[in-house]
Coordinates of C-alpha atoms in Angstrom, one line a residue:
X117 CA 88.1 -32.0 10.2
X118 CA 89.1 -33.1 13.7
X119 CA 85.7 -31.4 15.2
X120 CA 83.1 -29.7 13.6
X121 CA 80.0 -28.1 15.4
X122 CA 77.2 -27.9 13.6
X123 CA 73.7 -26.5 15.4
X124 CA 73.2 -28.8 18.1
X125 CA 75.4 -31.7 16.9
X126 CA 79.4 -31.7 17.8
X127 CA 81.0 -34.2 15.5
X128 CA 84.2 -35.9 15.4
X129 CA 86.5 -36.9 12.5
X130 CA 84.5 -35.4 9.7
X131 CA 85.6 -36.8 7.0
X132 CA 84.4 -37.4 2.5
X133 CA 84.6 -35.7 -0.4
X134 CA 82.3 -32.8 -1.8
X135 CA 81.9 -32.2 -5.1
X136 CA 80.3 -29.4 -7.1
X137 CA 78.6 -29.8 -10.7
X138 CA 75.9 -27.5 -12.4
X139 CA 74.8 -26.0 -8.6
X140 CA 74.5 -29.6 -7.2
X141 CA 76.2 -30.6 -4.0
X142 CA 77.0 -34.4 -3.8
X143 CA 79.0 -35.9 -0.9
X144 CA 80.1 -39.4 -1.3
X145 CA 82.3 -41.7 1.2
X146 CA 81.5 -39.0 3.7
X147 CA 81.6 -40.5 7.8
X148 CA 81.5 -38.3 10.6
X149 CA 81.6 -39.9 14.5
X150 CA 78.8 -38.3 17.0
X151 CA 76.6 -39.5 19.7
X152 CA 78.8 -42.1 20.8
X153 CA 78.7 -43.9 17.0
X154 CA 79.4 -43.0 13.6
X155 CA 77.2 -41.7 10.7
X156 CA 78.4 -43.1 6.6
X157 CA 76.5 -41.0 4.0
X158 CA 76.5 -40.5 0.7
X159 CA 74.1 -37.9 -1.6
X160 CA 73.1 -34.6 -2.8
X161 CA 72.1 -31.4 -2.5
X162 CA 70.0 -29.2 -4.6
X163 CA 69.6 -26.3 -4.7
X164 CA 68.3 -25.1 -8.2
X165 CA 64.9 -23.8 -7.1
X166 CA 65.7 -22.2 -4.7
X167 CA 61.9 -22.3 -3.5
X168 CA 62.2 -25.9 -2.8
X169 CA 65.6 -27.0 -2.5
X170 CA 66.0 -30.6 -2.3
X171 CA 68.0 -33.3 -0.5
X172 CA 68.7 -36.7 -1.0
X173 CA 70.8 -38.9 0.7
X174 CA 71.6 -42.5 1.7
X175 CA 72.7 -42.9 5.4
X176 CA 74.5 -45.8 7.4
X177 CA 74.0 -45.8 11.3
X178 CA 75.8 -47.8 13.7
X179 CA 76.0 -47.3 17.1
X180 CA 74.0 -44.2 17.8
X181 CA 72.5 -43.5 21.4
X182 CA 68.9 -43.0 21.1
X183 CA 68.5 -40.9 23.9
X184 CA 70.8 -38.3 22.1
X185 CA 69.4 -38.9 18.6
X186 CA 66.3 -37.8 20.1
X187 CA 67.4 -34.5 21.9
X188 CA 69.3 -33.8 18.6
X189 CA 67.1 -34.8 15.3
X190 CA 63.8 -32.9 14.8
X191 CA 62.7 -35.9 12.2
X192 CA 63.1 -38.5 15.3
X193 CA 61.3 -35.9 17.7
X194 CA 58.3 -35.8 15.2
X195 CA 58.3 -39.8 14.2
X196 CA 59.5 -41.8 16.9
X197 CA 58.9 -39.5 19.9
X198 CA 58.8 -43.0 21.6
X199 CA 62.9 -42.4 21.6
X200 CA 62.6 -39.8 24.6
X201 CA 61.6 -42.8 26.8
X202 CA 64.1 -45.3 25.4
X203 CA 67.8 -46.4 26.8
X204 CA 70.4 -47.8 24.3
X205 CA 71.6 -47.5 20.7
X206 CA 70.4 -48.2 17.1
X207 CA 71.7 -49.4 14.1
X208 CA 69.8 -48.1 10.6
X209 CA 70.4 -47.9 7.0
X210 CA 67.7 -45.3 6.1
X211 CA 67.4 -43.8 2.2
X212 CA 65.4 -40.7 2.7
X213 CA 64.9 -37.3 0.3
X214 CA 62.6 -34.2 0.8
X215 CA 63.1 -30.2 0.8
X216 CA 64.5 -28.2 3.0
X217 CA 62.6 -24.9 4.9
X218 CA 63.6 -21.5 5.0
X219 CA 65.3 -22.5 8.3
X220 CA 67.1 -24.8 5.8
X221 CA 65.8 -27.7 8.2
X222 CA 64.9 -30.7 6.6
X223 CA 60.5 -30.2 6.1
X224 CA 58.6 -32.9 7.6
X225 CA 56.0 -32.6 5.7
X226 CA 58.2 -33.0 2.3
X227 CA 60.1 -36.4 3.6
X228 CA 59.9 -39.5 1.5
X229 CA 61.9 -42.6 2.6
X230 CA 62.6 -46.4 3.1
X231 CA 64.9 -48.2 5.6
X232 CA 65.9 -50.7 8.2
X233 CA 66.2 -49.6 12.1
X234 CA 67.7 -52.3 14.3
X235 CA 68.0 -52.2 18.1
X236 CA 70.1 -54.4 20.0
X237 CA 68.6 -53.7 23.1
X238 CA 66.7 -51.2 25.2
X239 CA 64.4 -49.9 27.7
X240 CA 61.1 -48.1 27.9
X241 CA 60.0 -46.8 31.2
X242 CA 58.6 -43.9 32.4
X243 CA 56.1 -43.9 29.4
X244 CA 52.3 -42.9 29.0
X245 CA 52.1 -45.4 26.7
X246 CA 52.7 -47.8 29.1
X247 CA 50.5 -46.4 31.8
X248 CA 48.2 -46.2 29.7
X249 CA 48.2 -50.2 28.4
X250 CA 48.2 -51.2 32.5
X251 CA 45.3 -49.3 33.5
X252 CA 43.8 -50.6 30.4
X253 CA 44.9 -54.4 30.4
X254 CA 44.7 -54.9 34.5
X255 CA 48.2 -56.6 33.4
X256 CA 50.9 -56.4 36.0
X257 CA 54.5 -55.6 35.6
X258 CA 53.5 -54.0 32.6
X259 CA 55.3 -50.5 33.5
X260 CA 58.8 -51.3 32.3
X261 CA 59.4 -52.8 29.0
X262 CA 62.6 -54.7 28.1
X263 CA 63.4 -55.1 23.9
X264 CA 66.7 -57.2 22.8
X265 CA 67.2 -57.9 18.5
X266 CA 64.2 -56.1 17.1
X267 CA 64.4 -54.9 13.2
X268 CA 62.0 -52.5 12.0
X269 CA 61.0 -51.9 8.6
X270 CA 60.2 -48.4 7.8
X271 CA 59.1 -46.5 4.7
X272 CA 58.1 -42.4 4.7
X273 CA 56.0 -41.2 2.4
X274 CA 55.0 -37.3 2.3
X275 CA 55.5 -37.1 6.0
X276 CA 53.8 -40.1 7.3
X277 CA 56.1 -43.0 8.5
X278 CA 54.3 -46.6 8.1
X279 CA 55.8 -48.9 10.0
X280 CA 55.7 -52.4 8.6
X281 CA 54.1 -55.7 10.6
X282 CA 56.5 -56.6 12.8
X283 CA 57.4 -59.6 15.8
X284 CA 58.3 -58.6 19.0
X285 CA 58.3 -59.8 22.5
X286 CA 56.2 -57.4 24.6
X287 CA 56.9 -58.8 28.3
X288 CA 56.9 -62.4 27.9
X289 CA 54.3 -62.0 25.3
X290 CA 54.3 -62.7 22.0
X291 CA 53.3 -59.5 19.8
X292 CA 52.8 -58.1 16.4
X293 CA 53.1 -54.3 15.9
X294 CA 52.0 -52.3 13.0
X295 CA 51.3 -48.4 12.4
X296 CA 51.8 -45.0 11.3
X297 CA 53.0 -42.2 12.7
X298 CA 52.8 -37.8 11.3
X299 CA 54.9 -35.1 10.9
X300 CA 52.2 -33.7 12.7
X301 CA 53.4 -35.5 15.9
X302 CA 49.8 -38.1 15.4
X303 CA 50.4 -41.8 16.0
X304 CA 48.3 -44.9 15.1
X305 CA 49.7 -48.3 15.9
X306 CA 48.0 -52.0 16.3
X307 CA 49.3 -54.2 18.8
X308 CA 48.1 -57.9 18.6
X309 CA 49.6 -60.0 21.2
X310 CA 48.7 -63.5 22.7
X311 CA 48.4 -63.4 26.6
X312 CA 47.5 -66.3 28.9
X313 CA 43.9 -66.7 30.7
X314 CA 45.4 -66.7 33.5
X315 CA 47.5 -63.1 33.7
X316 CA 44.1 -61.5 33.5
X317 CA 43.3 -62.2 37.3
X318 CA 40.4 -63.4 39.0
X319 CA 38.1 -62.0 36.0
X320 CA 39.2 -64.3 33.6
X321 CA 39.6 -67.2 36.4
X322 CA 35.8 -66.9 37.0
X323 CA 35.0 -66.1 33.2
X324 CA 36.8 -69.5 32.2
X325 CA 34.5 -71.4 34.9
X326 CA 31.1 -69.7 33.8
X327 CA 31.7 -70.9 30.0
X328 CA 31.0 -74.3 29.7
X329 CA 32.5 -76.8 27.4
X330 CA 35.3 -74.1 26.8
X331 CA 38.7 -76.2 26.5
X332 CA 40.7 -73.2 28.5
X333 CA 42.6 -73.1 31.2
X334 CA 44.9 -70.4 33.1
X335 CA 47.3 -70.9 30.1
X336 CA 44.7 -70.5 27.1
X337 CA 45.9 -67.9 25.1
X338 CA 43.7 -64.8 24.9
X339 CA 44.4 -62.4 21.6
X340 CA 44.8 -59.2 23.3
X341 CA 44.1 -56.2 20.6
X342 CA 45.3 -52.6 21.4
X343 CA 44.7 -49.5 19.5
X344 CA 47.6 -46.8 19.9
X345 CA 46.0 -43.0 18.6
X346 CA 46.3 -39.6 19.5
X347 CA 49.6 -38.7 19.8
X348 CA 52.9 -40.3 22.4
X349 CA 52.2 -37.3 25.1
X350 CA 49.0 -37.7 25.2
X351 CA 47.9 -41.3 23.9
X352 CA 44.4 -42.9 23.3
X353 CA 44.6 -46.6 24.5
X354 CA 41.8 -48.6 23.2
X355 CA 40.9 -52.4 22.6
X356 CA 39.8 -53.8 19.6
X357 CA 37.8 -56.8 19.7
X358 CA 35.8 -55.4 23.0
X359 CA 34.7 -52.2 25.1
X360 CA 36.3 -53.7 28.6
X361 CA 38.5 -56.5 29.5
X362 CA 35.5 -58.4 30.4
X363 CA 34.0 -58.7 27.1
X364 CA 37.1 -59.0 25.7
X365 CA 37.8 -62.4 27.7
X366 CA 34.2 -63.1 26.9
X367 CA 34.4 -63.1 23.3
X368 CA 37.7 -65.0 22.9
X369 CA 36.5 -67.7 25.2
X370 CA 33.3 -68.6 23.1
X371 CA 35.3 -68.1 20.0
X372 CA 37.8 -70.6 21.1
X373 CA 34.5 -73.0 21.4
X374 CA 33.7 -72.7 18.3
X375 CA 36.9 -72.2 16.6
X376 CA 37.0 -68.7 15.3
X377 CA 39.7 -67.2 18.0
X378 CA 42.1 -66.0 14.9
X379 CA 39.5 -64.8 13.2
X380 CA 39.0 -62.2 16.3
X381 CA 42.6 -61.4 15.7
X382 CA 42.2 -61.0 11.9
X383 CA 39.0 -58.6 12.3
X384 CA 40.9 -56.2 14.5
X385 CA 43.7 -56.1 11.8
X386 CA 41.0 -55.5 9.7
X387 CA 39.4 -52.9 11.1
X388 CA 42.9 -51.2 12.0
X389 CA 44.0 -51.5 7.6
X390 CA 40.3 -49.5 7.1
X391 CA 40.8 -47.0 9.8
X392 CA 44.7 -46.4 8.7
X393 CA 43.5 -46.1 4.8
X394 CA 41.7 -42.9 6.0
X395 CA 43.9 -41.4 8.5
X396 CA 46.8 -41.3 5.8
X397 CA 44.5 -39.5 3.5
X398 CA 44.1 -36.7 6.0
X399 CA 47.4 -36.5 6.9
X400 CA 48.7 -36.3 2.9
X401 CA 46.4 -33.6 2.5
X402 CA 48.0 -31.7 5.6
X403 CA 51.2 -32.4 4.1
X404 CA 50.5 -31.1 0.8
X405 CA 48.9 -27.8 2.4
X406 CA 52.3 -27.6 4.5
X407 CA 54.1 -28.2 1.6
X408 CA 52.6 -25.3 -0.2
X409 CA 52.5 -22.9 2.5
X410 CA 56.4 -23.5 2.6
X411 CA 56.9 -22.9 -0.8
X412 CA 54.7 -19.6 -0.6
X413 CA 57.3 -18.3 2.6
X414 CA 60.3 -18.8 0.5
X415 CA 58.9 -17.4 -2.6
X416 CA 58.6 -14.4 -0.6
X417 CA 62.3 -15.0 1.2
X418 CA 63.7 -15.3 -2.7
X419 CA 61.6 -12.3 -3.8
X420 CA 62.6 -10.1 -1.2
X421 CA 66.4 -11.3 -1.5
X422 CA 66.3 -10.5 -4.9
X423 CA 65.0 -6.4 -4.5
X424 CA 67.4 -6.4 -1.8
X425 CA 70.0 -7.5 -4.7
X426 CA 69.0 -4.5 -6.9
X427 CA 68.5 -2.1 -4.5
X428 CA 72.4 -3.2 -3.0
X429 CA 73.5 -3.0 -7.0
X430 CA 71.9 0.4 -7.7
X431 CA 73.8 2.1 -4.8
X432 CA 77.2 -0.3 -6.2
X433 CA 77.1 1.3 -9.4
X434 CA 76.3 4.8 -8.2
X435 CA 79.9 4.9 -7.3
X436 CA 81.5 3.6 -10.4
X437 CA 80.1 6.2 -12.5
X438 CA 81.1 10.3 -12.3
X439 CA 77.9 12.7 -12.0
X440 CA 76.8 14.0 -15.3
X441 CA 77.3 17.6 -15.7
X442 CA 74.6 19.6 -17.4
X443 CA 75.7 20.5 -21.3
X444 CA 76.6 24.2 -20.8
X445 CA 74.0 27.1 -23.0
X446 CA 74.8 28.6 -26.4
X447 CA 76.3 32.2 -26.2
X448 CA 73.2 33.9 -28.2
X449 CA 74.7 37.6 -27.3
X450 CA 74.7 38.8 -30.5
X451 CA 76.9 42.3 -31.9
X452 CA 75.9 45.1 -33.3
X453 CA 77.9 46.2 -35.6
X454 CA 76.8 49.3 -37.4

């Protein structure tokens, strides 16, 4: 197909083959071109229960603008609402399955999936995130970020995205960024980074001379801890490793006298791993509850489909078949004959 339009998406040169075996629906060396790249997928549809009917599929991005996936994909709204904020394209290969809702939209809360999402380069601005990591940090020029060639590894389980440990430069700081985010819309990320002394300002400058027989200077570099919770529109911004900057700088100092600055780093991974363990559980419960109360609606939806069927047969057959007319009485008149 030249053009097809389908909900929000328009796509170009639709093109794969379909076939159709024992009620399954598998596509293979399907490619469609939309958002300024092209989509490759191959996969299956299921629709045997129909209470849960289930999806599979194996997808090959290139090229995509993120500002577009985002105003079109309900799954990128819900786990990388970050995308709203974001200039460029991405690159993926993403192998994901789940069940579909009675709006036969893919259900968050059912999602299970592993995969690759490469940037080239982009830009965040305009971000509470951000505001919230300046106000935070005291850092400056910390309102804009700039990304070029990061790879992120990504698996979905149940609805909840965990996003591997991975290296990125955050300003001109090395980082390392970790986390999960909900179908729920809730986030939780870790970002370790190194900064120098000296980008703290005069707090650090006047910390570094009050600690005595600290081998620092402007350049030492301070592990800088930040909690990311709550959810991207309204964030909670948090340091690990310290209640203020201040202690923060205070801490890493001394531990870099006596040696134990990664091990600052490592307790705030730590804590993180702990806090993450029980924040998934919650949020597989809420999938699981979703999950069910999904299942419930279209039980109903099949239920009432199916009386509707009957009801829509009854009145079918009524026509096929003449009106019965009643057997007529026995003459029992009788003759007299004398």
């Amino acid at each position: 197909a030249n053009e097809v339009r389908y909900d929000n998406l328009n796509l170009k040169e639709v093109k794969g083959n379909m076939t159709l075996k024992n009620g399954i629906l598998s596509f293979s060396d399907a490619s469609m071109k939309t958002m300024g790249g092209t989509i490759a997928l191959s996969g299956n549809y299921d629709p045997s229960d129909l209470t849960a009917p289930a999806f599979d599929f194996k997808l090959n991005i290139a090229e995509l603008s993120i500002a577009e996936a985002f105003n079109s994909f309900n799954t990128i709204k819900a786990f990388a609402p970050i995308a709203q904020n974001l200039t460029g394209r991405f690159n993926s290969t993403l192998n994901f399955s789940g069940k579909l809702g009675q709006d036969m939209m893919p259900l968050l809360s059912s999602l299970d999936g592993e995969g690759l999402i490469k940037v080239v380069e982009t830009a965040l601005k305009d971000s509470k995130i951000l505001e919230g990591i300046t106000s935070l940090t005291k850092l400056k020029d910390t309102n804009t970020l700039q990304l070029k060639n990061i790879a992120i590894p990504i698996t979905i389980d149940n609805g909840v995205m965990d996003v591997k440990p991975f290296d990125v430069k955050l300003w001109d700081y090395q980082a390392n960024v970790q986390g999960t985010a909900g179908f729920d819309g809730s986030i939780n990320y870790l970002v370790n980074m190194q900064i120098p002394a000296g980008k703290f300002g005069a707090q650090a400058n006047s910390l570094l001379a009050s600690i005595t027989g600290a081998d620092a200077s402007e350049n030492t570099k301070i592990p800088l801890a930040v909690n990311l919770s709550g959810t991207y529109n309204s964030p909670k911004i948090s340091l690990a490793g310290g209640n203020s900057i201040e202690s923060l700088l205070s801490n890493a100092l001394k531990a870099r006298v006596s040696g134990e600055v990664q091990g600052l780093q490592n307790s705030a991974t730590e804590q993180f791993n702990a806090t993450q363990d029980s924040l998934k559980q919650v949020l597989k419960t809420k999938s699981a509850v979703a999950q069910d109360s999904a299942k419930k609606e279209l039980e109903k939806q099949v239920d009432l489909a199916k009386d509707k069927a009957v009801d829509e047969a009854k009145k079918l057959l009524k026509g096929f078949f003449p009106k019965s007319t009643p057997a007529s009485k026995p003459d029992t008149t009788g003759v007299n004959e004398n």
